[in-house]
PDB file of C-alpha atoms in Angstrom:
ATOM      1  CA  MET A   1     -70.618  27.061 122.203  1.00 56.00           C
ATOM      2  CA  GLY A   2     -69.710  27.359 125.882  1.00 82.00           C
ATOM      3  CA  LYS A   3     -70.708  23.806 126.706  1.00 87.00           C
ATOM      4  CA  GLU A   4     -68.455  22.412 123.968  1.00 91.00           C
ATOM      5  CA  ARG A   5     -65.560  24.649 125.003  1.00 92.00           C
ATOM      6  CA  LEU A   6     -65.841  23.475 128.607  1.00 94.00           C
ATOM      7  CA  GLU A   7     -66.007  19.834 127.522  1.00 94.00           C
ATOM      8  CA  GLN A   8     -62.880  20.293 125.407  1.00 93.00           C
ATOM      9  CA  ASN A   9     -61.081  21.964 128.301  1.00 95.00           C
ATOM     10  CA  LEU A  10     -62.053  19.116 130.622  1.00 96.00           C
ATOM     11  CA  ILE A  11     -60.759  16.621 128.059  1.00 95.00           C
ATOM     12  CA  ASP A  12     -57.501  18.577 127.745  1.00 95.00           C
ATOM     13  CA  GLN A  13     -57.016  18.690 131.525  1.00 95.00           C
ATOM     14  CA  MET A  14     -57.803  14.991 131.818  1.00 96.00           C
ATOM     15  CA  LYS A  15     -55.359  14.171 128.987  1.00 95.00           C
ATOM     16  CA  GLU A  16     -52.639  16.010 130.841  1.00 94.00           C
ATOM     17  CA  ALA A  17     -53.401  14.199 134.100  1.00 94.00           C
ATOM     18  CA  GLN A  18     -53.497  10.800 132.398  1.00 94.00           C
ATOM     19  CA  LEU A  19     -50.166  11.430 130.681  1.00 92.00           C
ATOM     20  CA  LYS A  20     -48.609  12.447 133.993  1.00 91.00           C
ATOM     21  CA  LEU A  21     -50.204   9.869 136.283  1.00 91.00           C
ATOM     22  CA  GLY A  22     -51.463   7.091 134.025  1.00 90.00           C
ATOM     23  CA  PHE A  23     -54.994   5.961 133.256  1.00 91.00           C
ATOM     24  CA  GLU A  24     -57.414   4.577 135.800  1.00 92.00           C
ATOM     25  CA  GLU A  25     -61.078   4.047 135.021  1.00 93.00           C
ATOM     26  CA  GLU A  26     -62.267   6.117 137.949  1.00 96.00           C
ATOM     27  CA  THR A  27     -64.016   9.380 138.731  1.00 97.00           C
ATOM     28  CA  MET A  28     -61.832  12.389 137.977  1.00 97.00           C
ATOM     29  CA  ARG A  29     -62.348  15.669 139.827  1.00 97.00           C
ATOM     30  CA  LEU A  30     -61.198  18.925 138.312  1.00 97.00           C
ATOM     31  CA  TYR A  31     -61.380  22.304 140.037  1.00 97.00           C
ATOM     32  CA  TYR A  32     -62.073  25.655 138.391  1.00 96.00           C
ATOM     33  CA  PRO A  33     -62.356  29.204 139.663  1.00 95.00           C
ATOM     34  CA  VAL A  34     -65.689  30.809 138.776  1.00 96.00           C
ATOM     35  CA  ALA A  35     -63.860  33.382 136.626  1.00 93.00           C
ATOM     36  CA  SER A  36     -62.317  30.674 134.438  1.00 93.00           C
ATOM     37  CA  LEU A  37     -65.664  28.962 133.942  1.00 96.00           C
ATOM     38  CA  ASN A  38     -67.237  32.313 133.044  1.00 95.00           C
ATOM     39  CA  LEU A  39     -64.584  32.698 130.331  1.00 92.00           C
ATOM     40  CA  LEU A  40     -65.149  29.187 129.003  1.00 93.00           C
ATOM     41  CA  LEU A  41     -68.931  29.375 129.050  1.00 95.00           C
ATOM     42  CA  GLY A  42     -69.461  33.034 128.186  1.00 93.00           C
ATOM     43  CA  THR A  43     -71.439  33.523 131.398  1.00 95.00           C
ATOM     44  CA  ASN A  44     -71.370  36.186 134.117  1.00 95.00           C
ATOM     45  CA  CYS A  45     -71.922  34.206 137.299  1.00 96.00           C
ATOM     46  CA  GLU A  46     -70.786  36.124 140.357  1.00 95.00           C
ATOM     47  CA  THR A  47     -70.746  33.323 142.904  1.00 95.00           C
ATOM     48  CA  ALA A  48     -69.758  29.680 142.965  1.00 96.00           C
ATOM     49  CA  LYS A  49     -73.325  28.754 143.874  1.00 96.00           C
ATOM     50  CA  GLU A  50     -74.634  30.573 140.777  1.00 96.00           C
ATOM     51  CA  MET A  51     -72.074  28.731 138.637  1.00 97.00           C
ATOM     52  CA  VAL A  52     -73.104  25.323 139.991  1.00 97.00           C
ATOM     53  CA  THR A  53     -76.719  26.167 139.116  1.00 96.00           C
ATOM     54  CA  GLU A  54     -75.624  27.252 135.608  1.00 95.00           C
ATOM     55  CA  LEU A  55     -73.568  24.101 135.024  1.00 96.00           C
ATOM     56  CA  THR A  56     -76.268  21.800 136.365  1.00 94.00           C
ATOM     57  CA  ALA A  57     -78.801  23.342 133.969  1.00 93.00           C
ATOM     58  CA  LEU A  58     -76.358  23.299 131.048  1.00 92.00           C
ATOM     59  CA  PHE A  59     -75.636  19.586 131.483  1.00 91.00           C
ATOM     60  CA  ALA A  60     -79.148  18.581 132.617  1.00 88.00           C
ATOM     61  CA  ASP A  61     -79.655  16.654 129.374  1.00 82.00           C
ATOM     62  CA  ARG A  62     -76.669  14.482 130.369  1.00 72.00           C
ATOM     63  CA  LYS A  63     -75.547  14.428 126.724  1.00 77.00           C
ATOM     64  CA  SER A  64     -71.800  14.604 127.006  1.00 86.00           C
ATOM     65  CA  VAL A  65     -69.044  12.330 125.758  1.00 90.00           C
ATOM     66  CA  LEU A  66     -67.773  12.485 129.345  1.00 94.00           C
ATOM     67  CA  GLY A  67     -70.942  11.021 130.843  1.00 93.00           C
ATOM     68  CA  ALA A  68     -73.151  12.391 133.597  1.00 93.00           C
ATOM     69  CA  MET A  69     -70.990  14.980 135.330  1.00 95.00           C
ATOM     70  CA  SER A  70     -71.778  16.539 138.672  1.00 95.00           C
ATOM     71  CA  PHE A  71     -70.842  19.944 140.060  1.00 96.00           C
ATOM     72  CA  ARG A  72     -70.398  21.343 143.546  1.00 97.00           C
ATOM     73  CA  VAL A  73     -68.701  24.154 145.413  1.00 97.00           C
ATOM     74  CA  SER A  74     -65.426  23.141 147.037  1.00 95.00           C
ATOM     75  CA  ALA A  75     -63.287  25.695 148.885  1.00 93.00           C
ATOM     76  CA  GLY A  76     -64.660  28.528 146.770  1.00 91.00           C
ATOM     77  CA  ARG A  77     -63.976  26.762 143.475  1.00 96.00           C
ATOM     78  CA  ILE A  78     -66.175  24.549 141.351  1.00 97.00           C
ATOM     79  CA  GLU A  79     -65.510  20.835 141.523  1.00 97.00           C
ATOM     80  CA  VAL A  80     -66.418  19.082 138.280  1.00 97.00           C
ATOM     81  CA  SER A  81     -66.728  15.322 138.805  1.00 97.00           C
ATOM     82  CA  VAL A  82     -66.339  13.302 135.626  1.00 97.00           C
ATOM     83  CA  PRO A  83     -67.491   9.677 135.960  1.00 96.00           C
ATOM     84  CA  PRO A  84     -65.273   6.691 135.121  1.00 97.00           C
ATOM     85  CA  GLU A  85     -66.740   6.372 131.623  1.00 95.00           C
ATOM     86  CA  GLY A  86     -65.526   9.924 130.926  1.00 96.00           C
ATOM     87  CA  ALA A  87     -61.998   9.012 131.997  1.00 96.00           C
ATOM     88  CA  LYS A  88     -62.184   5.966 129.757  1.00 96.00           C
ATOM     89  CA  TYR A  89     -63.456   8.056 126.827  1.00 95.00           C
ATOM     90  CA  VAL A  90     -60.508  10.447 127.149  1.00 96.00           C
ATOM     91  CA  HIS A  91     -58.061   7.553 127.392  1.00 94.00           C
ATOM     92  CA  GLU A  92     -59.445   5.866 124.290  1.00 93.00           C
ATOM     93  CA  HIS A  93     -59.966   9.027 122.194  1.00 91.00           C
ATOM     94  CA  MET A  94     -56.979  11.179 123.158  1.00 81.00           C
ATOM     95  CA  GLY A  95     -55.900  11.916 119.611  1.00 74.00           C
ATOM     96  CA  ASP A  96     -52.514  13.401 118.816  1.00 72.00           C
ATOM     97  CA  VAL A  97     -50.900  14.670 121.984  1.00 89.00           C
ATOM     98  CA  ALA A  98     -47.277  14.535 120.853  1.00 92.00           C
ATOM     99  CA  PHE A  99     -46.497  18.083 121.980  1.00 96.00           C
ATOM    100  CA  LEU A 100     -48.141  17.670 125.380  1.00 95.00           C
ATOM    101  CA  LYS A 101     -46.349  14.361 125.876  1.00 94.00           C
ATOM    102  CA  ALA A 102     -43.012  15.990 124.972  1.00 96.00           C
ATOM    103  CA  ILE A 103     -43.554  18.829 127.471  1.00 95.00           C
ATOM    104  CA  ILE A 104     -44.596  16.431 130.224  1.00 94.00           C
ATOM    105  CA  ASP A 105     -41.571  14.247 129.496  1.00 92.00           C
ATOM    106  CA  LEU A 106     -39.316  17.307 129.796  1.00 93.00           C
ATOM    107  CA  PHE A 107     -40.851  18.301 133.118  1.00 90.00           C
ATOM    108  CA  SER A 108     -40.863  14.771 134.505  1.00 87.00           C
ATOM    109  CA  ASN A 109     -37.260  15.422 135.496  1.00 80.00           C
ATOM    110  CA  PRO A 110     -37.113  19.176 136.145  1.00 66.00           C
ATOM    111  CA  HIS A 111     -33.547  19.180 137.511  1.00 76.00           C
ATOM    112  CA  ASP A 112     -30.942  20.915 135.392  1.00 80.00           C
ATOM    113  CA  LYS A 113     -33.558  22.063 132.861  1.00 86.00           C
ATOM    114  CA  SER A 114     -33.937  25.593 131.573  1.00 88.00           C
ATOM    115  CA  VAL A 115     -36.343  27.739 129.611  1.00 90.00           C
ATOM    116  CA  GLY A 116     -34.059  26.986 126.671  1.00 93.00           C
ATOM    117  CA  ASP A 117     -35.026  23.315 126.954  1.00 94.00           C
ATOM    118  CA  VAL A 118     -38.705  24.285 126.862  1.00 95.00           C
ATOM    119  CA  LYS A 119     -38.071  26.455 123.787  1.00 97.00           C
ATOM    120  CA  ALA A 120     -36.385  23.504 122.069  1.00 97.00           C
ATOM    121  CA  VAL A 121     -39.523  21.372 122.587  1.00 97.00           C
ATOM    122  CA  PHE A 122     -41.752  24.149 121.239  1.00 98.00           C
ATOM    123  CA  GLU A 123     -39.470  24.598 118.237  1.00 97.00           C
ATOM    124  CA  LYS A 124     -39.959  20.944 117.228  1.00 97.00           C
ATOM    125  CA  PHE A 125     -43.707  21.497 116.829  1.00 97.00           C
ATOM    126  CA  GLY A 126     -43.981  24.882 115.124  1.00 96.00           C
ATOM    127  CA  ALA A 127     -43.529  28.623 115.298  1.00 97.00           C
ATOM    128  CA  TYR A 128     -44.005  29.962 118.807  1.00 97.00           C
ATOM    129  CA  VAL A 129     -43.864  33.143 120.844  1.00 97.00           C
ATOM    130  CA  CYS A 130     -41.865  33.482 124.046  1.00 97.00           C
ATOM    131  CA  GLU A 131     -42.581  36.481 126.253  1.00 95.00           C
ATOM    132  CA  GLU A 132     -40.796  37.562 129.386  1.00 94.00           C
ATOM    133  CA  MET A 133     -43.227  37.863 132.274  1.00 93.00           C
ATOM    134  CA  PRO A 134     -43.501  41.193 134.100  1.00 90.00           C
ATOM    135  CA  GLU A 135     -41.343  41.830 137.155  1.00 88.00           C
ATOM    136  CA  GLY A 136     -42.982  40.381 140.277  1.00 87.00           C
ATOM    137  CA  SER A 137     -44.875  37.745 138.327  1.00 89.00           C
ATOM    138  CA  ASP A 138     -45.041  34.146 139.531  1.00 91.00           C
ATOM    139  CA  PHE A 139     -43.380  33.041 136.273  1.00 94.00           C
ATOM    140  CA  ASP A 140     -40.300  33.942 134.236  1.00 94.00           C
ATOM    141  CA  GLU A 141     -41.446  33.272 130.671  1.00 95.00           C
ATOM    142  CA  ALA A 142     -44.675  32.496 128.817  1.00 97.00           C
ATOM    143  CA  LEU A 143     -44.676  30.456 125.614  1.00 98.00           C
ATOM    144  CA  HIS A 144     -47.442  29.714 123.162  1.00 98.00           C
ATOM    145  CA  PHE A 145     -47.781  28.649 119.560  1.00 98.00           C
ATOM    146  CA  GLU A 146     -48.498  31.193 116.839  1.00 97.00           C
ATOM    147  CA  ASP A 147     -50.958  28.628 115.449  1.00 96.00           C
ATOM    148  CA  PRO A 148     -53.271  27.620 118.314  1.00 94.00           C
ATOM    149  CA  SER A 149     -54.293  24.462 116.452  1.00 92.00           C
ATOM    150  CA  VAL A 150     -50.924  22.991 117.509  1.00 93.00           C
ATOM    151  CA  ASP A 151     -51.800  23.659 121.174  1.00 94.00           C
ATOM    152  CA  GLU A 152     -54.002  26.513 122.349  1.00 94.00           C
ATOM    153  CA  TYR A 153     -52.535  26.921 125.826  1.00 96.00           C
ATOM    154  CA  TYR A 154     -50.043  29.429 127.190  1.00 97.00           C
ATOM    155  CA  TYR A 155     -47.249  27.686 129.090  1.00 97.00           C
ATOM    156  CA  CYS A 156     -45.815  29.794 131.884  1.00 96.00           C
ATOM    157  CA  VAL A 157     -42.493  28.563 133.242  1.00 95.00           C
ATOM    158  CA  LYS A 158     -40.325  29.405 136.198  1.00 92.00           C
ATOM    159  CA  GLU A 159     -36.886  28.353 137.289  1.00 87.00           C
ATOM    160  CA  GLU A 160     -36.575  28.167 141.050  1.00 82.00           C
ATOM    161  CA  MET A 161     -34.075  26.464 143.301  1.00 80.00           C
ATOM    162  CA  GLY A 162     -32.657  24.353 140.490  1.00 78.00           C
ATOM    163  CA  HIS A 163     -36.074  23.156 139.318  1.00 85.00           C
ATOM    164  CA  LEU A 164     -38.195  24.113 136.358  1.00 89.00           C
ATOM    165  CA  ILE A 165     -41.981  24.289 136.785  1.00 91.00           C
ATOM    166  CA  TYR A 166     -44.812  25.082 134.412  1.00 93.00           C
ATOM    167  CA  HIS A 167     -48.467  25.914 134.474  1.00 94.00           C
ATOM    168  CA  ARG A 168     -50.677  26.127 131.421  1.00 94.00           C
ATOM    169  CA  PHE A 169     -53.427  28.655 130.956  1.00 94.00           C
ATOM    170  CA  LEU A 170     -56.148  29.419 128.475  1.00 92.00           C
ATOM    171  CA  LYS A 171     -55.331  32.600 126.564  1.00 93.00           C
ATOM    172  CA  GLU A 172     -58.004  34.547 128.458  1.00 90.00           C
ATOM    173  CA  ASP A 173     -56.757  33.360 131.861  1.00 90.00           C
ATOM    174  CA  TYR A 174     -53.186  34.203 130.843  1.00 93.00           C
ATOM    175  CA  GLN A 175     -54.248  37.699 129.850  1.00 90.00           C
ATOM    176  CA  LYS A 176     -55.876  38.142 133.250  1.00 87.00           C
ATOM    177  CA  LEU A 177     -52.526  37.266 134.868  1.00 83.00           C
ATOM    178  CA  LEU A 178     -50.977  40.269 133.207  1.00 79.00           C
TER     179      LEU A 178
END
């Protein structure tokens, strides 16, 4: 189960990057903290080196829609390198990303936007929950869909200096923020 969940998360992150930056058939590098990979994989690795060993063994068969990935420690995080054929796979098999595209479009011009604008995008796609973040948090609000099949991520937003920013988290990573 963990391998498939990680692959799906990689695909989701690559979709987001391709929508923001465009598609290039090139190696994509994504960076994960060990704790996030432990959540995705259901493992208990304590160090980045242990996680690289775990990932290398898990993907030793090289059977992934993303191709032959490689893993290494980079500044205390895990760098996952997805080869060009993986980037191409994501580009060609992205599926329905209407919500993600709408959010990225909203944030492509973050000036004069508000949390209300984010709520309006969520509202177009289904029932959602909006929670105020605790005092001292890096974010103002967190939004997610009641039905995770629409989009499973928690979108944390912040208004600062006339700009609106967001970061999306897996439910488990979001819960760790709190």
